[in-house]
Amino acid sequence: MDLNLLDRSLAARGEPPYRARQVWEWAARGAGSYEEMTNIPAALRAELEREVPLSSLAVEREDRSRDGTRKALLRTADDRPVEAVLMTYLDGRRSVCVSSQSGCPLTCAFCATGAMRFGRNLTASEILDQVLHFKRSDKVDHVVFMGMGEPMMNVDAVIAACERLPSVGVAASRTTVSTVGWVPGIERLTADGPPVRLALSLHAADPALRSELMPVNDRYPLSEVLEACRAWREARGKRVFVEYVMLAGVNDRYEQAVALAEALVPREAFKVNLIPYNPTGAGFEGSSRSAIDAFAAALRVHRVPVTVRLTRGRDIDAACGQLAGAVASRSDGAPAPAG
Ligand code: SF4
């Protein structure tokens, strides 16, 4: 729901300030229509129905994976594509992966989103509406900002969305904001953000290789990024989750694990998640299971805490790095990073 539009509409009618909160509480609980909002006068409900759409995003399509993952392709009012994914886990967790931008101005070599044209930053309402889309038909208890876009380039809206997530049922401790290393955003989140978790997409400790994979490294070198992460740890007392996508023959060798371990000091400030790669047609292959296990073992020998991430939604291009492939090829005319 466009919360600014809601505020303006209610103010224009001279409604008391608590009305916006009442409407939001219903939306946050997953209400599917204004009719359900029984503590709002019927005449006002009818007017809001006409003026303030229940969601700022229209649903274009939704796919469901064999493993239960759901991927929604949504559209903003100005026709920008946005993808969001609901991942379901055997232990009952329901996690929504949200986009913070339509497209992405950064051009990480392995990522489908980076290959599509950048649209714009999403508003806080558009971020929240991705979560509410799933909340209307399922439980949601975790949110990760790992969809399309670099959240730290849109940090005001990301913080505003994070601040409202607890009312949707997602505690700050269950919200993870991910970054490729946009230092000003990390510093802002450290200073002003709610008590969320921070994840850093690192992918290579070697500067030349990291710049090749992630051009943002030329602007904010890894040493500066890790310094900002250490400041986060210092200020928040929380460790940073390091995401490392495993690319066969590119960043999965023993000595690269050692270089990663050497970069992650102090040890207690970081935890590594190794991510099996989902091909996007960008010319990379995922590392084999044995290569991933050997990399993890090398990190453990160096006392780096590490887990190997489950991959979800691979068959519907909903896994990490795959978002936007279908959107770009179907709707934008941008180069199709065929998944
Ligand atoms: S990995 Fe993230 S920052 Fe890099 S191009 Fe993809 S969406 Fe953008």
Short mmCIF file of C-alpha atoms and ligand atoms in Angstrom, two decimals:
data_model
loop_
_atom_site.label_atom_id
_atom_site.label_comp_id
_atom_site.label_asym_id
_atom_site.label_seq_id
_atom_site.Cartn_x
_atom_site.Cartn_y
_atom_site.Cartn_z
CA MET A 1 0.00 0.00 0.00
CA ASP A 2 1.34 3.42 -0.93
CA LEU A 3 1.53 4.78 2.62
CA ASN A 4 2.22 8.35 1.49
CA LEU A 5 -0.87 8.29 -0.70
CA LEU A 6 -2.84 6.85 2.21
CA ASP A 7 -1.68 9.68 4.48
CA ARG A 8 -2.57 12.31 1.88
CA SER A 9 -5.99 10.82 1.22
CA LEU A 10 -6.86 10.61 4.90
CA ALA A 11 -5.57 14.13 5.58
CA ALA A 12 -7.62 15.53 2.67
CA ARG A 13 -10.73 14.07 4.31
CA GLY A 14 -9.86 15.49 7.72
CA GLU A 15 -9.60 12.00 9.21
CA PRO A 16 -7.92 11.69 12.62
CA PRO A 17 -4.24 10.68 12.66
CA TYR A 18 -4.96 7.20 14.06
CA ARG A 19 -6.81 6.15 10.89
CA ALA A 20 -3.59 5.58 8.95
CA ARG A 21 -2.35 3.33 11.72
CA GLN A 22 -5.62 1.36 11.72
CA VAL A 23 -5.48 0.81 7.96
CA TRP A 24 -1.81 -0.17 8.10
CA GLU A 25 -2.44 -2.65 10.91
CA TRP A 26 -4.99 -4.46 8.74
CA ALA A 27 -2.70 -4.44 5.72
CA ALA A 28 0.24 -5.65 7.83
CA ARG A 29 -1.85 -8.56 9.07
CA GLY A 30 -2.43 -9.63 5.48
CA ALA A 31 -5.92 -8.24 4.83
CA GLY A 32 -6.95 -8.94 1.25
CA SER A 33 -9.52 -6.14 0.94
CA TYR A 34 -10.76 -2.95 2.57
CA GLU A 35 -13.96 -4.80 3.43
CA GLU A 36 -12.11 -6.74 6.11
CA MET A 37 -11.18 -3.50 7.91
CA THR A 38 -14.21 -3.52 10.15
CA ASN A 39 -13.09 -0.71 12.48
CA ILE A 40 -12.97 1.72 9.54
CA PRO A 41 -16.30 3.41 8.66
CA ALA A 42 -17.87 1.78 5.59
CA ALA A 43 -18.06 5.05 3.62
CA LEU A 44 -14.36 5.70 4.18
CA ARG A 45 -13.49 2.13 3.19
CA ALA A 46 -15.34 2.62 -0.09
CA GLU A 47 -13.48 5.88 -0.77
CA LEU A 48 -10.10 4.37 0.04
CA GLU A 49 -10.91 1.40 -2.17
CA ARG A 50 -11.25 3.83 -5.10
CA GLU A 51 -8.25 6.01 -4.27
CA VAL A 52 -5.60 3.93 -2.54
CA PRO A 53 -5.00 0.49 -4.06
CA LEU A 54 -4.41 -2.19 -1.44
CA SER A 55 -0.99 -2.82 -2.98
CA SER A 56 1.39 -0.48 -4.81
CA LEU A 57 2.39 -3.49 -6.95
CA ALA A 58 0.31 -5.42 -9.48
CA VAL A 59 0.86 -9.16 -9.79
CA GLU A 60 1.91 -10.12 -13.30
CA ARG A 61 2.59 -13.78 -12.68
CA GLU A 62 3.64 -16.24 -10.05
CA ASP A 63 5.59 -19.48 -10.40
CA ARG A 64 5.90 -22.28 -7.89
CA SER A 65 8.94 -24.53 -7.64
CA ARG A 66 8.91 -28.25 -6.97
CA ASP A 67 10.46 -27.46 -3.57
CA GLY A 68 7.58 -25.10 -2.65
CA THR A 69 9.42 -21.85 -3.43
CA ARG A 70 7.15 -19.19 -4.96
CA LYS A 71 8.44 -16.42 -7.21
CA ALA A 72 6.24 -13.43 -7.98
CA LEU A 73 6.77 -11.04 -10.86
CA LEU A 74 5.20 -7.76 -9.81
CA ARG A 75 4.84 -4.36 -11.50
CA THR A 76 5.03 -0.90 -10.01
CA ALA A 77 2.43 1.71 -10.98
CA ASP A 78 4.96 3.12 -13.49
CA ASP A 79 5.44 -0.34 -15.00
CA ARG A 80 8.78 -1.35 -13.49
CA PRO A 81 9.33 -5.08 -12.97
CA VAL A 82 10.02 -6.30 -9.44
CA GLU A 83 10.63 -9.87 -8.36
CA ALA A 84 10.13 -11.33 -4.90
CA VAL A 85 10.53 -14.91 -3.71
CA LEU A 86 8.99 -16.84 -0.82
CA MET A 87 11.22 -19.66 0.37
CA THR A 88 9.71 -22.36 2.55
CA TYR A 89 11.80 -24.62 4.78
CA LEU A 90 11.11 -28.00 6.35
CA ASP A 91 11.44 -26.55 9.84
CA GLY A 92 8.49 -24.25 9.10
CA ARG A 93 10.40 -21.04 8.39
CA ARG A 94 8.97 -18.80 5.67
CA SER A 95 11.42 -16.29 4.29
CA VAL A 96 10.70 -13.61 1.69
CA CYS A 97 13.57 -12.41 -0.47
CA VAL A 98 12.73 -8.83 -1.48
CA SER A 99 14.05 -6.50 -4.16
CA SER A 100 15.14 -2.98 -3.23
CA GLN A 101 15.50 -1.68 -6.80
CA SER A 102 13.94 -2.51 -10.16
CA GLY A 103 17.01 -3.80 -11.99
CA CYS A 104 20.42 -2.86 -10.61
CA PRO A 105 22.98 -0.22 -11.61
CA LEU A 106 25.86 -2.46 -10.53
CA THR A 107 27.00 -5.12 -12.95
CA CYS A 108 28.24 -8.15 -11.09
CA ALA A 109 29.43 -10.58 -13.74
CA PHE A 110 27.55 -13.64 -12.47
CA CYS A 111 24.18 -11.98 -11.80
CA ALA A 112 21.08 -11.96 -13.99
CA THR A 113 19.76 -8.74 -12.46
CA GLY A 114 22.96 -6.89 -13.35
CA ALA A 115 22.35 -7.77 -17.00
CA MET A 116 18.96 -6.05 -17.12
CA ARG A 117 18.41 -2.33 -17.45
CA PHE A 118 18.30 -0.37 -14.17
CA GLY A 119 14.89 1.15 -13.51
CA ARG A 120 14.81 3.00 -10.20
CA ASN A 121 14.93 2.68 -6.45
CA LEU A 122 11.81 1.17 -4.93
CA THR A 123 9.90 3.01 -2.22
CA ALA A 124 9.53 1.59 1.28
CA SER A 125 5.88 0.83 0.45
CA GLU A 126 6.90 -1.09 -2.68
CA ILE A 127 9.37 -3.13 -0.63
CA LEU A 128 6.77 -3.86 2.05
CA ASP A 129 4.17 -4.79 -0.57
CA GLN A 130 6.41 -7.62 -1.77
CA VAL A 131 6.23 -9.11 1.71
CA LEU A 132 2.48 -8.46 2.02
CA HIS A 133 1.87 -10.18 -1.32
CA PHE A 134 2.94 -13.46 0.29
CA LYS A 135 1.58 -12.64 3.72
CA ARG A 136 -1.96 -12.66 2.30
CA SER A 137 -1.74 -16.39 1.61
CA ASP A 138 1.07 -17.72 3.82
CA LYS A 139 2.98 -17.16 7.01
CA VAL A 140 6.06 -14.93 6.72
CA ASP A 141 8.62 -14.77 9.52
CA HIS A 142 11.93 -13.87 7.85
CA VAL A 143 12.91 -11.26 5.26
CA VAL A 144 16.17 -11.03 3.33
CA PHE A 145 17.11 -8.08 1.14
CA MET A 146 18.81 -10.21 -1.48
CA GLY A 147 16.56 -9.80 -4.50
CA MET A 148 17.02 -7.34 -7.35
CA GLY A 149 19.21 -4.33 -6.60
CA GLU A 150 21.80 -3.14 -4.08
CA PRO A 151 19.91 -2.27 -0.86
CA MET A 152 22.57 0.13 0.41
CA MET A 153 22.10 2.35 -2.66
CA ASN A 154 18.50 2.80 -1.49
CA VAL A 155 19.23 2.80 2.20
CA ASP A 156 16.58 5.33 3.33
CA ALA A 157 13.74 3.27 1.88
CA VAL A 158 15.33 0.04 3.12
CA ILE A 159 15.56 1.39 6.68
CA ALA A 160 11.98 2.68 6.52
CA ALA A 161 10.77 -0.74 5.33
CA CYS A 162 12.78 -2.54 8.02
CA GLU A 163 11.23 -0.34 10.68
CA ARG A 164 7.74 -1.46 9.68
CA LEU A 165 8.52 -5.17 9.27
CA PRO A 166 7.92 -6.07 12.94
CA SER A 167 4.29 -5.02 12.51
CA VAL A 168 4.11 -7.48 9.58
CA GLY A 169 5.36 -10.22 11.92
CA VAL A 170 9.05 -10.16 11.00
CA ALA A 171 11.32 -9.21 13.89
CA ALA A 172 14.43 -7.14 13.17
CA SER A 173 16.53 -10.11 14.34
CA ARG A 174 14.96 -12.09 11.47
CA THR A 175 15.62 -9.44 8.84
CA THR A 176 18.86 -9.53 6.86
CA VAL A 177 20.10 -6.67 4.69
CA SER A 178 22.68 -7.72 2.12
CA THR A 179 25.24 -5.58 0.33
CA VAL A 180 28.01 -6.03 -2.22
CA GLY A 181 30.01 -3.49 -0.21
CA TRP A 182 28.44 -0.06 -0.73
CA VAL A 183 30.33 1.57 2.14
CA PRO A 184 28.22 4.74 2.71
CA GLY A 185 25.13 2.54 3.04
CA ILE A 186 26.82 0.20 5.53
CA GLU A 187 27.86 3.23 7.59
CA ARG A 188 24.35 4.68 7.48
CA LEU A 189 22.78 1.37 8.50
CA THR A 190 25.31 1.08 11.32
CA ALA A 191 24.47 4.57 12.58
CA ASP A 192 20.72 4.73 12.06
CA GLY A 193 19.28 1.35 11.12
CA PRO A 194 17.11 -0.91 13.27
CA PRO A 195 18.75 -4.01 14.83
CA VAL A 196 18.73 -6.09 11.64
CA ARG A 197 21.41 -8.50 10.45
CA LEU A 198 24.03 -7.55 7.88
CA ALA A 199 25.28 -9.77 5.05
CA LEU A 200 28.22 -8.98 2.77
CA SER A 201 28.48 -10.55 -0.70
CA LEU A 202 32.23 -11.04 -0.85
CA HIS A 203 32.85 -13.75 -3.51
CA ALA A 204 36.63 -13.23 -3.84
CA ALA A 205 39.30 -11.99 -1.45
CA ASP A 206 41.79 -11.27 -4.25
CA PRO A 207 41.31 -7.61 -5.34
CA ALA A 208 41.78 -8.19 -9.08
CA LEU A 209 39.40 -11.15 -9.19
CA ARG A 210 36.86 -9.35 -7.01
CA SER A 211 36.90 -6.33 -9.32
CA GLU A 212 36.40 -8.62 -12.28
CA LEU A 213 33.40 -10.30 -10.65
CA MET A 214 32.06 -7.19 -8.93
CA PRO A 215 33.10 -3.84 -10.45
CA VAL A 216 31.91 -2.09 -7.27
CA ASN A 217 35.24 -3.27 -5.79
CA ASP A 218 37.04 -0.56 -7.80
CA ARG A 219 34.98 2.08 -6.04
CA TYR A 220 34.97 0.55 -2.57
CA PRO A 221 37.91 -1.86 -2.19
CA LEU A 222 37.40 -4.88 0.04
CA SER A 223 39.75 -3.53 2.73
CA GLU A 224 37.45 -0.48 3.18
CA VAL A 225 34.35 -2.65 3.11
CA LEU A 226 35.71 -4.98 5.79
CA GLU A 227 36.63 -1.97 7.89
CA ALA A 228 32.99 -0.81 7.68
CA CYS A 229 31.90 -4.34 8.64
CA ARG A 230 34.19 -4.31 11.67
CA ALA A 231 32.68 -0.97 12.69
CA TRP A 232 29.23 -2.60 12.40
CA ARG A 233 30.37 -5.44 14.63
CA GLU A 234 31.81 -2.97 17.11
CA ALA A 235 28.67 -0.81 17.22
CA ARG A 236 26.07 -3.57 17.04
CA GLY A 237 27.80 -6.53 18.69
CA LYS A 238 26.58 -8.70 15.81
CA ARG A 239 28.65 -10.62 13.34
CA VAL A 240 28.46 -10.08 9.61
CA PHE A 241 27.34 -12.93 7.36
CA VAL A 242 29.74 -13.29 4.44
CA GLU A 243 28.09 -14.64 1.29
CA TYR A 244 30.44 -16.43 -1.09
CA VAL A 245 29.02 -17.84 -4.33
CA MET A 246 31.00 -20.87 -5.49
CA LEU A 247 32.13 -20.56 -9.12
CA ALA A 248 33.94 -23.56 -10.60
CA GLY A 249 37.58 -22.84 -11.41
CA VAL A 250 37.13 -19.13 -10.58
CA ASN A 251 37.07 -18.64 -6.80
CA ASP A 252 36.93 -22.15 -5.35
CA ARG A 253 40.60 -23.13 -4.95
CA TYR A 254 42.32 -23.99 -1.66
CA GLU A 255 44.56 -20.92 -1.68
CA GLN A 256 41.50 -18.72 -2.27
CA ALA A 257 39.91 -20.19 0.87
CA VAL A 258 43.11 -19.36 2.77
CA ALA A 259 43.09 -15.78 1.41
CA LEU A 260 39.46 -15.43 2.48
CA ALA A 261 40.28 -16.69 5.97
CA GLU A 262 43.16 -14.22 6.24
CA ALA A 263 40.89 -11.32 5.28
CA LEU A 264 38.23 -12.17 7.87
CA VAL A 265 39.74 -10.84 11.07
CA PRO A 266 38.77 -10.83 13.81
CA ARG A 267 37.22 -14.28 13.32
CA GLU A 268 34.30 -13.67 15.67
CA ALA A 269 33.10 -10.74 13.53
CA PHE A 270 32.24 -12.94 10.53
CA LYS A 271 30.45 -16.10 9.51
CA VAL A 272 30.73 -17.46 5.97
CA ASN A 273 27.85 -18.91 3.93
CA LEU A 274 29.00 -20.78 0.83
CA ILE A 275 26.36 -20.53 -1.91
CA PRO A 276 26.09 -23.15 -4.66
CA TYR A 277 25.88 -21.17 -7.91
CA ASN A 278 22.81 -21.24 -10.13
CA PRO A 279 23.82 -20.74 -13.77
CA THR A 280 22.32 -17.64 -15.40
CA GLY A 281 23.90 -17.92 -18.83
CA ALA A 282 26.66 -15.51 -17.77
CA GLY A 283 29.40 -18.01 -18.61
CA PHE A 284 30.02 -19.44 -15.13
CA GLU A 285 29.56 -22.94 -13.81
CA GLY A 286 28.79 -23.82 -10.23
CA SER A 287 31.47 -25.56 -8.19
CA SER A 288 31.01 -29.30 -7.61
CA ARG A 289 29.78 -30.50 -4.24
CA SER A 290 33.23 -31.92 -3.47
CA ALA A 291 34.90 -28.58 -4.32
CA ILE A 292 32.45 -26.76 -2.02
CA ASP A 293 33.09 -29.25 0.79
CA ALA A 294 36.88 -28.92 0.37
CA PHE A 295 36.59 -25.10 0.45
CA ALA A 296 34.49 -25.28 3.61
CA ALA A 297 36.99 -27.67 5.20
CA ALA A 298 39.88 -25.28 4.41
CA LEU A 299 38.00 -22.42 6.10
CA ARG A 300 37.30 -24.56 9.16
CA VAL A 301 40.98 -25.46 9.47
CA HIS A 302 41.57 -21.71 9.68
CA ARG A 303 38.87 -21.40 12.38
CA VAL A 304 36.39 -19.55 10.16
CA PRO A 305 32.75 -20.49 10.98
CA VAL A 306 31.14 -21.68 7.74
CA THR A 307 27.93 -23.27 6.45
CA VAL A 308 26.86 -24.33 2.97
CA ARG A 309 23.60 -22.70 1.95
CA LEU A 310 20.68 -24.73 0.62
CA THR A 311 19.62 -23.60 -2.81
CA ARG A 312 15.90 -23.03 -3.34
CA GLY A 313 13.69 -22.45 -6.36
CA ARG A 314 16.31 -23.36 -8.94
CA ASP A 315 13.77 -24.74 -11.42
CA ILE A 316 11.86 -21.42 -11.57
CA ASP A 317 14.93 -19.12 -11.73
CA ALA A 318 14.25 -17.93 -8.20
CA ALA A 319 17.58 -18.86 -6.68
CA CYS A 320 20.39 -16.46 -5.83
CA GLY A 321 21.63 -14.48 -8.83
CA GLN A 322 18.79 -15.70 -11.04
CA LEU A 323 16.23 -12.95 -10.48
CA ALA A 324 15.33 -10.89 -13.54
CA GLY A 325 16.33 -13.39 -16.19
CA ALA A 326 12.75 -14.03 -17.18
CA VAL A 327 11.73 -10.42 -16.63
CA ALA A 328 14.47 -9.01 -18.79
CA SER A 329 13.91 -11.37 -21.66
CA ARG A 330 10.15 -11.14 -21.56
CA SER A 331 9.42 -7.53 -20.86
CA ASP A 332 12.35 -5.19 -21.10
CA GLY A 333 14.03 -6.09 -24.32
CA ALA A 334 17.29 -6.09 -22.34
CA PRO A 335 19.85 -8.81 -23.06
CA ALA A 336 18.40 -12.10 -21.89
CA PRO A 337 20.67 -13.72 -19.33
CA ALA A 338 18.96 -17.05 -20.09
CA GLY A 339 18.74 -19.08 -16.90
S1 SF4 B 1 24.60 -9.25 -7.36
FE1 SF4 B 1 23.32 -7.64 -6.44
S2 SF4 B 1 24.54 -5.76 -6.69
FE2 SF4 B 1 25.41 -7.27 -8.11
S3 SF4 B 1 24.34 -6.87 -10.08
FE3 SF4 B 1 23.20 -8.49 -8.98
S4 SF4 B 1 21.59 -7.39 -7.87
FE4 SF4 B 1 23.16 -5.87 -8.44
#
